[in-house]
Short mmCIF file of C-alpha atoms and ligand atoms in Angstrom, two decimals:
data_model
loop_
_atom_site.label_atom_id
_atom_site.label_comp_id
_atom_site.label_asym_id
_atom_site.label_seq_id
_atom_site.Cartn_x
_atom_site.Cartn_y
_atom_site.Cartn_z
CA MET Q 190 0.96 21.93 2.51
CA ASN Q 191 3.82 22.67 0.11
CA GLN Q 192 3.20 21.80 -3.56
CA PRO Q 193 3.87 18.09 -4.04
CA LEU Q 194 5.35 17.02 -7.38
CA LEU Q 195 3.69 13.66 -7.91
CA GLY Q 196 0.05 12.78 -7.19
CA CYS Q 197 -0.82 9.08 -7.06
CA ILE Q 198 -4.09 7.21 -6.98
CA ALA Q 199 -3.83 3.62 -5.75
CA ASP Q 200 -6.68 1.16 -6.21
CA ASP Q 201 -6.08 -0.48 -2.81
CA PHE Q 202 -4.45 0.30 0.54
CA THR Q 203 -1.48 -2.06 0.63
CA GLY Q 204 -0.74 -1.22 -3.03
CA GLY Q 205 -0.64 2.40 -1.92
CA THR Q 206 1.91 1.66 0.81
CA ASP Q 207 3.96 -0.36 -1.66
CA LEU Q 208 4.11 2.60 -4.08
CA ALA Q 209 4.77 5.09 -1.28
CA SER Q 210 7.73 2.99 -0.04
CA MET Q 211 9.13 2.92 -3.58
CA LEU Q 212 8.97 6.71 -3.84
CA VAL Q 213 10.59 7.16 -0.42
CA ARG Q 214 13.38 4.83 -1.55
CA GLY Q 215 13.91 7.16 -4.52
CA GLY Q 216 14.21 10.17 -2.24
CA MET Q 217 10.68 11.58 -2.30
CA ARG Q 218 9.04 12.46 1.03
CA THR Q 219 5.70 10.70 0.68
CA LEU Q 220 2.33 10.96 2.36
CA GLN Q 221 -0.28 8.23 2.07
CA VAL Q 222 -3.85 9.25 2.72
CA ILE Q 223 -6.72 6.89 3.32
CA GLY Q 224 -9.48 7.82 0.89
CA VAL Q 225 -9.93 11.26 -0.61
CA PRO Q 226 -9.26 13.86 2.11
CA GLU Q 227 -12.06 16.26 2.91
CA GLY Q 228 -9.84 19.34 2.95
CA PRO Q 229 -6.21 20.37 2.62
CA ILE Q 230 -3.59 18.47 4.63
CA ASP Q 231 -0.79 20.18 6.52
CA ALA Q 232 2.41 18.35 5.52
CA ASP Q 233 5.57 19.10 3.53
CA VAL Q 234 6.00 16.26 1.05
CA ASP Q 235 7.10 15.55 -2.52
CA ALA Q 236 4.48 12.92 -3.34
CA VAL Q 237 0.99 12.08 -2.15
CA VAL Q 238 -0.61 8.66 -2.56
CA ILE Q 239 -4.37 8.56 -2.16
CA ALA Q 240 -5.27 4.98 -1.31
CA LEU Q 241 -8.73 4.00 -2.50
CA LYS Q 242 -10.48 0.63 -2.32
CA SER Q 243 -11.57 0.81 -5.94
CA ARG Q 244 -10.15 -2.37 -7.46
CA THR Q 245 -13.32 -4.38 -7.17
CA LEU Q 246 -15.98 -1.68 -7.10
CA SER Q 247 -18.23 -1.16 -10.12
CA ALA Q 248 -16.36 0.66 -12.89
CA ALA Q 249 -18.62 3.71 -12.48
CA GLU Q 250 -17.90 3.94 -8.75
CA ALA Q 251 -14.15 3.40 -9.27
CA VAL Q 252 -14.13 6.17 -11.89
CA ALA Q 253 -16.03 8.56 -9.62
CA GLN Q 254 -13.65 7.97 -6.68
CA SER Q 255 -10.55 8.20 -8.88
CA LEU Q 256 -11.72 11.50 -10.39
CA ALA Q 257 -12.39 12.87 -6.91
CA ALA Q 258 -8.85 11.84 -5.92
CA LEU Q 259 -7.43 13.47 -9.06
CA GLY Q 260 -9.33 16.67 -8.28
CA TRP Q 261 -7.79 16.79 -4.79
CA LEU Q 262 -4.28 16.10 -6.10
CA LYS Q 263 -4.62 18.80 -8.79
CA GLN Q 264 -5.82 21.24 -6.16
CA ALA Q 265 -2.78 20.37 -4.04
CA GLY Q 266 -0.56 21.44 -6.97
CA CYS Q 267 0.79 18.09 -8.22
CA ARG Q 268 2.30 18.29 -11.71
CA GLN Q 269 2.39 14.61 -12.67
CA PHE Q 270 -0.10 11.85 -11.86
CA PHE Q 271 0.25 8.12 -11.35
CA PHE Q 272 -2.52 5.54 -11.42
CA LYS Q 273 -1.31 2.52 -9.44
CA TYR Q 274 -2.82 -0.91 -9.92
CA CYS Q 275 -1.65 -4.38 -9.06
CA SER Q 276 1.48 -5.89 -10.62
CA THR Q 277 -0.72 -8.78 -11.77
CA PHE Q 278 -3.02 -6.31 -13.58
CA ASP Q 279 -6.01 -7.42 -11.46
CA SER Q 280 -9.12 -6.48 -13.43
CA THR Q 281 -12.05 -7.91 -15.38
CA PRO Q 282 -13.19 -7.28 -18.99
CA ARG Q 283 -15.34 -4.49 -17.55
CA GLY Q 284 -12.50 -2.81 -15.71
CA ASN Q 285 -11.47 -1.16 -13.64
CA ILE Q 286 -8.06 -0.32 -15.10
CA GLY Q 287 -9.30 0.79 -18.55
CA PRO Q 288 -12.29 2.88 -17.41
CA VAL Q 289 -10.32 4.63 -14.66
CA ALA Q 290 -7.34 5.37 -16.93
CA ASP Q 291 -9.74 6.63 -19.64
CA ALA Q 292 -11.41 9.00 -17.19
CA LEU Q 293 -8.04 10.28 -15.91
CA LEU Q 294 -6.74 10.86 -19.46
CA ASP Q 295 -9.92 12.79 -20.32
CA ALA Q 296 -9.77 14.86 -17.15
CA LEU Q 297 -6.12 15.68 -17.75
CA ASN Q 298 -6.67 16.43 -21.42
CA ALA Q 299 -3.96 13.92 -22.34
CA GLN Q 300 -3.79 11.58 -25.32
CA LEU Q 301 -1.46 8.78 -24.34
CA ALA Q 302 -0.52 6.89 -21.20
CA LEU Q 303 1.88 4.03 -20.75
CA ALA Q 304 0.75 0.93 -18.88
CA CYS Q 305 3.41 -1.12 -17.13
CA PRO Q 306 2.60 -3.38 -14.18
CA ALA Q 307 6.06 -5.04 -14.27
CA PHE Q 308 7.79 -5.41 -10.88
CA PRO Q 309 10.87 -7.57 -11.50
CA GLU Q 310 11.97 -7.45 -7.81
CA ASN Q 311 8.70 -9.28 -7.12
CA GLN Q 312 9.04 -11.63 -10.10
CA ARG Q 313 6.52 -9.77 -12.28
CA THR Q 314 8.07 -9.25 -15.73
CA LEU Q 315 6.59 -8.17 -19.03
CA PHE Q 316 7.90 -9.43 -22.37
CA ASN Q 317 6.30 -8.89 -25.77
CA GLY Q 318 3.22 -7.69 -23.95
CA HIS Q 319 2.91 -10.89 -21.93
CA LEU Q 320 2.98 -10.73 -18.15
CA PHE Q 321 4.93 -13.40 -16.27
CA VAL Q 322 4.62 -14.28 -12.58
CA GLY Q 323 7.95 -15.93 -11.79
CA ASP Q 324 8.58 -18.26 -14.72
CA VAL Q 325 4.95 -18.84 -15.72
CA LEU Q 326 2.52 -16.73 -17.70
CA LEU Q 327 -0.01 -14.75 -15.65
CA SER Q 328 -2.76 -16.97 -17.08
CA GLU Q 329 -1.01 -20.08 -15.72
CA SER Q 330 -0.31 -18.58 -12.30
CA GLY Q 331 -2.54 -18.74 -9.22
CA MET Q 332 -4.17 -15.53 -10.50
CA ARG Q 333 -6.28 -17.55 -12.91
CA HIS Q 334 -8.30 -18.72 -9.90
CA HIS Q 335 -8.62 -15.34 -8.19
CA PRO Q 336 -12.17 -15.12 -6.77
CA LEU Q 337 -12.82 -11.52 -7.89
CA THR Q 338 -10.42 -10.78 -10.73
CA PRO Q 339 -9.39 -14.05 -12.40
CA MET Q 340 -6.65 -13.36 -14.98
CA ILE Q 341 -6.99 -15.89 -17.77
CA ASP Q 342 -5.08 -14.03 -20.50
CA ALA Q 343 -1.43 -12.98 -20.10
CA ASN Q 344 -1.44 -10.74 -23.20
CA LEU Q 345 -1.97 -7.33 -21.65
CA VAL Q 346 -2.50 -5.55 -24.96
CA ARG Q 347 -5.54 -7.77 -25.42
CA VAL Q 348 -6.64 -7.52 -21.77
CA LEU Q 349 -6.52 -3.72 -21.69
CA GLN Q 350 -8.08 -3.43 -25.16
CA GLN Q 351 -11.21 -5.16 -23.81
CA GLN Q 352 -11.54 -2.44 -21.17
CA THR Q 353 -11.24 0.69 -23.33
CA ALA Q 354 -12.44 2.23 -26.58
CA ARG Q 355 -8.99 3.83 -27.05
CA ARG Q 356 -6.50 1.78 -29.08
CA VAL Q 357 -3.82 -0.12 -27.20
CA GLY Q 358 -0.32 -0.76 -28.58
CA LEU Q 359 2.97 -2.22 -27.40
CA VAL Q 360 6.49 -0.92 -26.83
CA PRO Q 361 8.37 -4.22 -26.92
CA HIS Q 362 11.52 -5.12 -25.05
CA ALA Q 363 13.54 -4.82 -28.26
CA VAL Q 364 12.84 -1.08 -28.12
CA VAL Q 365 13.14 -0.65 -24.33
CA SER Q 366 16.59 -2.27 -24.41
CA GLN Q 367 17.79 0.43 -26.85
CA GLY Q 368 17.38 3.08 -24.18
CA VAL Q 369 15.55 6.28 -23.34
CA ASP Q 370 15.57 7.96 -26.77
CA ALA Q 371 14.19 4.88 -28.51
CA VAL Q 372 11.36 4.60 -25.98
CA ARG Q 373 10.61 8.30 -26.25
CA ARG Q 374 10.40 7.97 -30.06
CA ALA Q 375 8.07 4.98 -29.66
CA PHE Q 376 5.79 7.07 -27.42
CA THR Q 377 5.71 9.90 -29.99
CA ARG Q 378 4.92 7.47 -32.79
CA ALA Q 379 2.17 5.80 -30.76
CA GLN Q 380 0.58 9.15 -30.09
CA SER Q 381 0.72 10.26 -33.73
CA ASP Q 382 -0.78 6.89 -34.74
CA GLY Q 383 -3.72 7.73 -32.50
CA LEU Q 384 -3.10 5.14 -29.78
CA GLY Q 385 -4.42 5.82 -26.28
CA TYR Q 386 -2.21 3.35 -24.38
CA VAL Q 387 1.02 1.49 -24.80
CA ILE Q 388 1.86 -1.58 -22.77
CA VAL Q 389 5.61 -1.29 -22.16
CA ASP Q 390 7.82 -4.34 -21.62
CA ALA Q 391 10.21 -4.49 -18.66
CA THR Q 392 12.20 -7.43 -17.35
CA ASN Q 393 14.53 -5.67 -14.90
CA ASN Q 394 14.97 -2.44 -12.94
CA LEU Q 395 17.16 -0.91 -15.65
CA ASP Q 396 14.23 -1.20 -18.08
CA LEU Q 397 11.96 0.49 -15.53
CA LYS Q 398 14.42 3.36 -15.14
CA VAL Q 399 14.58 3.81 -18.92
CA ILE Q 400 10.77 3.85 -19.12
CA GLY Q 401 10.51 6.30 -16.20
CA GLU Q 402 12.97 8.70 -17.81
CA ALA Q 403 11.29 8.47 -21.21
CA ALA Q 404 7.96 9.33 -19.58
CA ALA Q 405 9.27 12.38 -17.70
CA ASN Q 406 6.87 14.65 -19.58
CA HIS Q 407 3.83 12.37 -19.46
CA VAL Q 408 1.12 13.92 -17.35
CA LEU Q 409 -0.32 10.46 -16.51
CA ILE Q 410 1.59 7.25 -15.90
CA THR Q 411 -0.18 3.99 -15.10
CA GLY Q 412 1.32 0.85 -13.67
CA GLY Q 413 2.54 -1.12 -10.69
CA SER Q 414 4.89 0.34 -8.11
CA GLY Q 415 7.89 -0.95 -10.13
CA VAL Q 416 7.62 1.64 -12.88
CA ALA Q 417 7.73 4.38 -10.24
CA ILE Q 418 11.42 3.49 -9.69
CA GLY Q 419 12.45 5.87 -12.46
CA LEU Q 420 10.29 8.85 -11.49
CA PRO Q 421 12.19 10.47 -8.57
CA ASP Q 422 15.29 10.89 -10.78
CA ASN Q 423 13.25 12.92 -13.29
CA PHE Q 424 12.44 15.44 -10.58
CA LYS Q 425 16.08 15.46 -9.45
CA ARG Q 426 17.27 16.12 -13.02
CA ALA Q 427 14.78 18.99 -13.26
CA GLY Q 428 16.20 20.47 -10.06
CA LEU Q 429 12.88 20.01 -8.23
CA LEU Q 430 14.05 17.39 -5.74
CA PRO Q 431 17.27 17.48 -3.71
CA ASP Q 432 19.83 14.81 -4.55
CA ALA Q 433 20.88 13.84 -1.04
CA ALA Q 434 17.37 13.27 0.14
CA SER Q 435 16.55 11.89 3.57
CA ALA Q 436 13.01 11.14 2.55
CA ALA Q 437 12.63 8.26 5.00
CA ASP Q 438 13.42 10.42 8.04
CA LEU Q 439 10.43 10.86 10.30
CA PRO Q 440 10.24 13.15 13.29
CA HIS Q 441 10.68 11.50 16.68
CA VAL Q 442 7.35 11.37 18.50
CA GLY Q 443 8.72 10.13 21.83
CA GLY Q 444 6.49 8.70 24.54
CA ARG Q 445 5.79 5.09 25.41
CA SER Q 446 5.30 2.10 23.11
CA ALA Q 447 2.88 -0.78 22.78
CA VAL Q 448 2.15 -3.67 20.43
CA LEU Q 449 -1.47 -4.49 19.55
CA SER Q 450 -2.06 -7.73 17.72
CA GLY Q 451 -5.39 -8.86 16.27
CA SER Q 452 -3.92 -10.99 13.52
CA CYS Q 453 -4.23 -14.77 13.86
CA SER Q 454 -1.94 -15.54 10.92
CA VAL Q 455 0.87 -18.06 11.30
CA ALA Q 456 3.59 -15.39 11.18
CA THR Q 457 1.86 -13.24 13.79
CA ASN Q 458 1.32 -16.14 16.20
CA GLY Q 459 5.07 -16.81 15.94
CA GLN Q 460 5.79 -13.14 16.66
CA VAL Q 461 3.58 -13.23 19.76
CA ASP Q 462 5.42 -16.40 20.93
CA HIS Q 463 8.78 -14.73 20.33
CA TRP Q 464 7.76 -11.69 22.40
CA GLN Q 465 6.64 -13.89 25.30
CA GLN Q 466 9.72 -16.11 25.10
CA SER Q 467 11.87 -12.98 25.39
CA GLY Q 468 10.21 -12.42 28.78
CA ARG Q 469 8.30 -9.32 27.74
CA PRO Q 470 4.89 -8.52 29.24
CA SER Q 471 1.74 -9.53 27.35
CA PHE Q 472 -2.02 -9.65 27.95
CA ALA Q 473 -4.34 -12.03 26.09
CA LEU Q 474 -7.82 -10.84 25.25
CA ALA Q 475 -10.57 -13.44 25.67
CA PRO Q 476 -13.26 -12.85 23.01
CA LEU Q 477 -15.85 -14.94 24.89
CA LEU Q 478 -15.40 -12.85 28.06
CA LEU Q 479 -15.61 -9.67 26.01
CA ALA Q 480 -18.82 -10.94 24.43
CA GLU Q 481 -20.29 -11.51 27.89
CA GLY Q 482 -19.64 -7.86 28.69
CA HIS Q 483 -16.57 -8.46 30.84
CA ASP Q 484 -14.57 -5.19 30.98
CA GLN Q 485 -11.22 -6.48 29.76
CA VAL Q 486 -10.41 -3.06 28.33
CA SER Q 487 -10.19 -1.51 31.81
CA GLU Q 488 -8.29 -4.55 33.08
CA VAL Q 489 -5.70 -4.22 30.33
CA LEU Q 490 -5.25 -0.51 30.96
CA GLN Q 491 -4.88 -1.07 34.71
CA TRP Q 492 -2.32 -3.80 34.04
CA ALA Q 493 -0.41 -1.67 31.49
CA LYS Q 494 -0.30 1.40 33.71
CA SER Q 495 2.30 -0.03 36.07
CA LEU Q 496 4.36 -1.69 33.32
CA LEU Q 497 4.65 0.95 30.62
CA ALA Q 498 7.25 3.01 32.46
CA ALA Q 499 9.59 0.02 32.30
CA GLY Q 500 9.04 -0.77 28.59
CA PRO Q 501 6.59 -1.75 25.88
CA VAL Q 502 3.67 -4.14 26.43
CA LEU Q 503 1.81 -6.46 24.06
CA VAL Q 504 -1.98 -6.84 24.02
CA TYR Q 505 -3.27 -9.55 21.71
CA GLY Q 506 -6.37 -11.33 20.49
CA SER Q 507 -4.16 -13.51 18.28
CA ALA Q 508 -4.81 -17.21 18.72
CA ARG Q 509 -4.23 -20.56 17.04
CA PRO Q 510 -6.75 -21.66 14.36
CA GLU Q 511 -8.56 -24.14 16.67
CA ALA Q 512 -9.15 -21.46 19.29
CA VAL Q 513 -10.30 -18.94 16.69
CA LYS Q 514 -12.68 -21.50 15.19
CA ALA Q 515 -14.18 -22.28 18.59
CA VAL Q 516 -14.79 -18.59 19.26
CA GLN Q 517 -16.26 -18.07 15.80
CA GLN Q 518 -18.62 -21.02 16.28
CA ARG Q 519 -19.93 -19.49 19.49
CA LEU Q 520 -20.14 -15.86 18.33
CA GLY Q 521 -20.21 -15.94 14.52
CA VAL Q 522 -17.23 -14.87 12.37
CA ALA Q 523 -18.23 -11.23 11.92
CA ALA Q 524 -19.15 -10.70 15.58
CA ALA Q 525 -15.94 -12.35 16.83
CA SER Q 526 -13.83 -10.12 14.59
CA GLU Q 527 -15.71 -7.03 15.57
CA ILE Q 528 -15.48 -7.68 19.30
CA VAL Q 529 -11.70 -8.05 19.21
CA GLU Q 530 -11.24 -5.09 16.83
CA ARG Q 531 -13.40 -2.89 19.05
CA ALA Q 532 -11.53 -3.91 22.21
CA LEU Q 533 -8.13 -3.26 20.60
CA SER Q 534 -9.35 0.13 19.31
CA GLN Q 535 -10.54 1.15 22.79
CA ILE Q 536 -7.27 -0.10 24.28
CA ALA Q 537 -5.30 1.96 21.73
CA LEU Q 538 -7.15 5.08 22.85
CA GLY Q 539 -6.68 4.23 26.54
CA LEU Q 540 -2.98 3.56 26.02
CA ARG Q 541 -2.60 6.88 24.28
CA ASP Q 542 -4.03 8.53 27.41
CA LEU Q 543 -1.31 6.66 29.33
CA GLY Q 544 1.35 8.31 27.17
CA VAL Q 545 1.75 5.73 24.40
CA ASN Q 546 2.61 7.42 21.10
CA THR Q 547 4.24 4.49 19.33
CA PHE Q 548 2.15 1.53 18.21
CA VAL Q 549 3.10 -1.64 16.38
CA VAL Q 550 -0.16 -3.12 15.07
CA ALA Q 551 -0.48 -6.62 13.62
CA GLY Q 552 -3.35 -7.44 11.27
CA GLY Q 553 -4.75 -5.73 8.18
CA GLU Q 554 -8.30 -5.27 9.47
CA THR Q 555 -6.99 -4.61 12.97
CA SER Q 556 -4.72 -1.85 11.62
CA GLY Q 557 -7.68 -0.25 9.85
CA ALA Q 558 -9.71 -0.25 13.07
CA VAL Q 559 -6.87 1.12 15.24
CA VAL Q 560 -5.92 3.83 12.74
CA LYS Q 561 -9.55 4.93 12.63
CA ALA Q 562 -9.90 4.97 16.41
CA LEU Q 563 -6.74 7.06 16.77
CA GLY Q 564 -8.16 9.62 14.33
CA VAL Q 565 -5.27 9.16 11.88
CA ASP Q 566 -6.15 10.34 8.38
CA ALA Q 567 -2.75 10.25 6.69
CA LEU Q 568 0.59 8.47 7.03
CA ARG Q 569 4.07 9.84 6.30
CA ILE Q 570 6.02 6.84 5.07
CA GLY Q 571 9.42 6.11 6.62
CA ALA Q 572 12.09 3.43 6.34
CA PRO Q 573 11.18 -0.25 5.96
CA ILE Q 574 11.33 -2.51 9.04
CA ASP Q 575 10.88 -5.65 6.93
CA PRO Q 576 9.98 -5.75 3.22
CA GLY Q 577 6.54 -4.20 2.74
CA VAL Q 578 6.28 -2.81 6.29
CA PRO Q 579 7.63 0.70 6.86
CA TRP Q 580 7.54 2.83 9.98
CA THR Q 581 5.02 5.60 9.43
CA LEU Q 582 4.03 8.80 11.15
CA GLY Q 583 0.26 8.91 11.61
CA LEU Q 584 -1.04 12.45 11.22
CA GLY Q 585 -4.18 13.65 12.90
CA LYS Q 586 -4.89 15.57 16.06
CA HIS Q 587 -2.14 13.65 17.93
CA PRO Q 588 0.83 12.48 15.80
CA VAL Q 589 1.70 8.82 16.47
CA ALA Q 590 4.40 6.49 15.20
CA LEU Q 591 2.73 3.49 13.57
CA ALA Q 592 4.05 0.22 12.19
CA LEU Q 593 1.11 -1.48 10.47
CA LYS Q 594 1.82 -5.10 9.65
CA SER Q 595 -0.60 -7.26 7.75
CA GLY Q 596 -0.92 -10.95 8.60
CA ASN Q 597 1.96 -12.93 7.21
CA PHE Q 598 4.56 -10.16 7.00
CA GLY Q 599 7.64 -9.81 9.14
CA THR Q 600 10.28 -12.01 10.74
CA ARG Q 601 9.68 -13.83 14.05
CA ASP Q 602 11.33 -11.04 16.05
CA PHE Q 603 9.33 -8.37 14.17
CA PHE Q 604 7.79 -6.69 17.24
CA SER Q 605 11.11 -6.13 19.05
CA LYS Q 606 12.90 -5.26 15.80
CA ALA Q 607 10.29 -2.63 14.94
CA LEU Q 608 10.62 -1.06 18.38
CA GLU Q 609 14.40 -0.93 18.05
CA LEU Q 610 14.05 0.88 14.72
CA VAL Q 611 11.37 3.33 15.83
CA PRO Q 612 12.08 6.79 14.38
P1 ADP M 244 -4.58 -10.57 9.15
O1 ADP M 244 -3.85 -9.44 8.53
O2 ADP M 244 -3.68 -11.60 9.78
O3 ADP M 244 -5.63 -11.16 8.25
P2 ADP M 244 -6.69 -9.08 10.44
O4 ADP M 244 -6.56 -8.08 11.53
O5 ADP M 244 -6.95 -8.54 9.06
O6 ADP M 244 -5.36 -9.96 10.44
O7 ADP M 244 -7.83 -10.11 10.74
C1 ADP M 244 -7.86 -10.86 11.93
C2 ADP M 244 -9.28 -10.80 12.48
O8 ADP M 244 -9.39 -11.76 13.51
C3 ADP M 244 -9.63 -9.46 13.11
O9 ADP M 244 -10.91 -9.07 12.70
C4 ADP M 244 -9.60 -9.75 14.60
O10 ADP M 244 -10.47 -8.92 15.32
C5 ADP M 244 -10.03 -11.18 14.65
N1 ADP M 244 -9.56 -11.90 15.85
C6 ADP M 244 -8.47 -11.61 16.60
N2 ADP M 244 -8.34 -12.49 17.60
C7 ADP M 244 -9.37 -13.34 17.51
C8 ADP M 244 -9.77 -14.49 18.25
N3 ADP M 244 -9.06 -14.91 19.31
N4 ADP M 244 -10.87 -15.14 17.86
C9 ADP M 244 -11.57 -14.74 16.79
N5 ADP M 244 -11.24 -13.68 16.04
C10 ADP M 244 -10.15 -12.98 16.38
#
């Protein structure tokens, strides 16, 4: 691996992809890895995002995993680090944002980090330390009822202060709107006043660019993916990143293509309908037959064998809510899910043996299962197909092109559109 510039630790998987897409947009070739890699990874990139699942772990466990990720990123040669959390600051009075940021500051021997979850393109803005979701305060948004991390206070200075022994301050919008030098001076003052964190206001992308530039020399930055908007330009100004970057370009993997769908969300069911209405070949898995030991996997592969030369095929478990409920009543929720995930994973492997190197996968859990079965341990992030869903190159023993779509993402023609845009 070359020496990446920016090392990121994301507290969940889709947040990691979100951040990676933002960096690619800014011209940084970005690799997303799933968990802390066991050894070095062979890839030439400018940024690495290690996606953890640490948002709702105990603080001690989240700290341990984040420090392991930091250790790997340091070893890889990264010179700046980014701790990515949700743009709604999802956390509890016990953490995990404060404890993880504290541990990272200690490990990096740094005094001050900014904290900015604002993501104006997604209607998350921060003003006078208060986080808004659309036009309501965070504490009045749906987030107040979140089952794991209910957010009942929109004042992030107060929220973060509950999670850390370091002192938390604010760089208000009145300062951010004065530009880079004013923000830089505010950071210097905060540090000499002994603060550990500053919440920084941002209501638009220009603010985020100002903040990013002012933090060019910060070893640790914390926030949502929005505040990463300003970071690629810092590396360009320093002559470390080419200006005319084609960061979204992925190598062409060639081979045949298939769509695997295990998502039963409304959007996915519409996408399956659209595929069938366009006259393209599809095969429906029957969870009850699978549960009885019926070898649908071999049937699918036999069926696909003759069709793949002519074009892509769709294999799906996806079904309407009534059908899903009926299956779950017979088999149990966990067993039903597992049976379909296992079948789609085995089918992915079988299709690969039939020359399929390009997979569109629908469903968050389904994607996790398929990626695991294919032995993919890292993803190079490419251009977006629809917002939040980029083409990726799955790295492992056999490189594969992967479009991983969680439930309700994507337009009705997503499957065909993705295959038209395949790198
Ligand atoms: P989403 O992103 O839409 O939530 P997931 O893949 O995360 O999709 O979850 C869908 C789950 O439903 C998977 O575990 C999948 O195996 C399961 N599933 C797929 N088809 C069926 C079906 N016909 N009956 C019951 N469960 C199903």
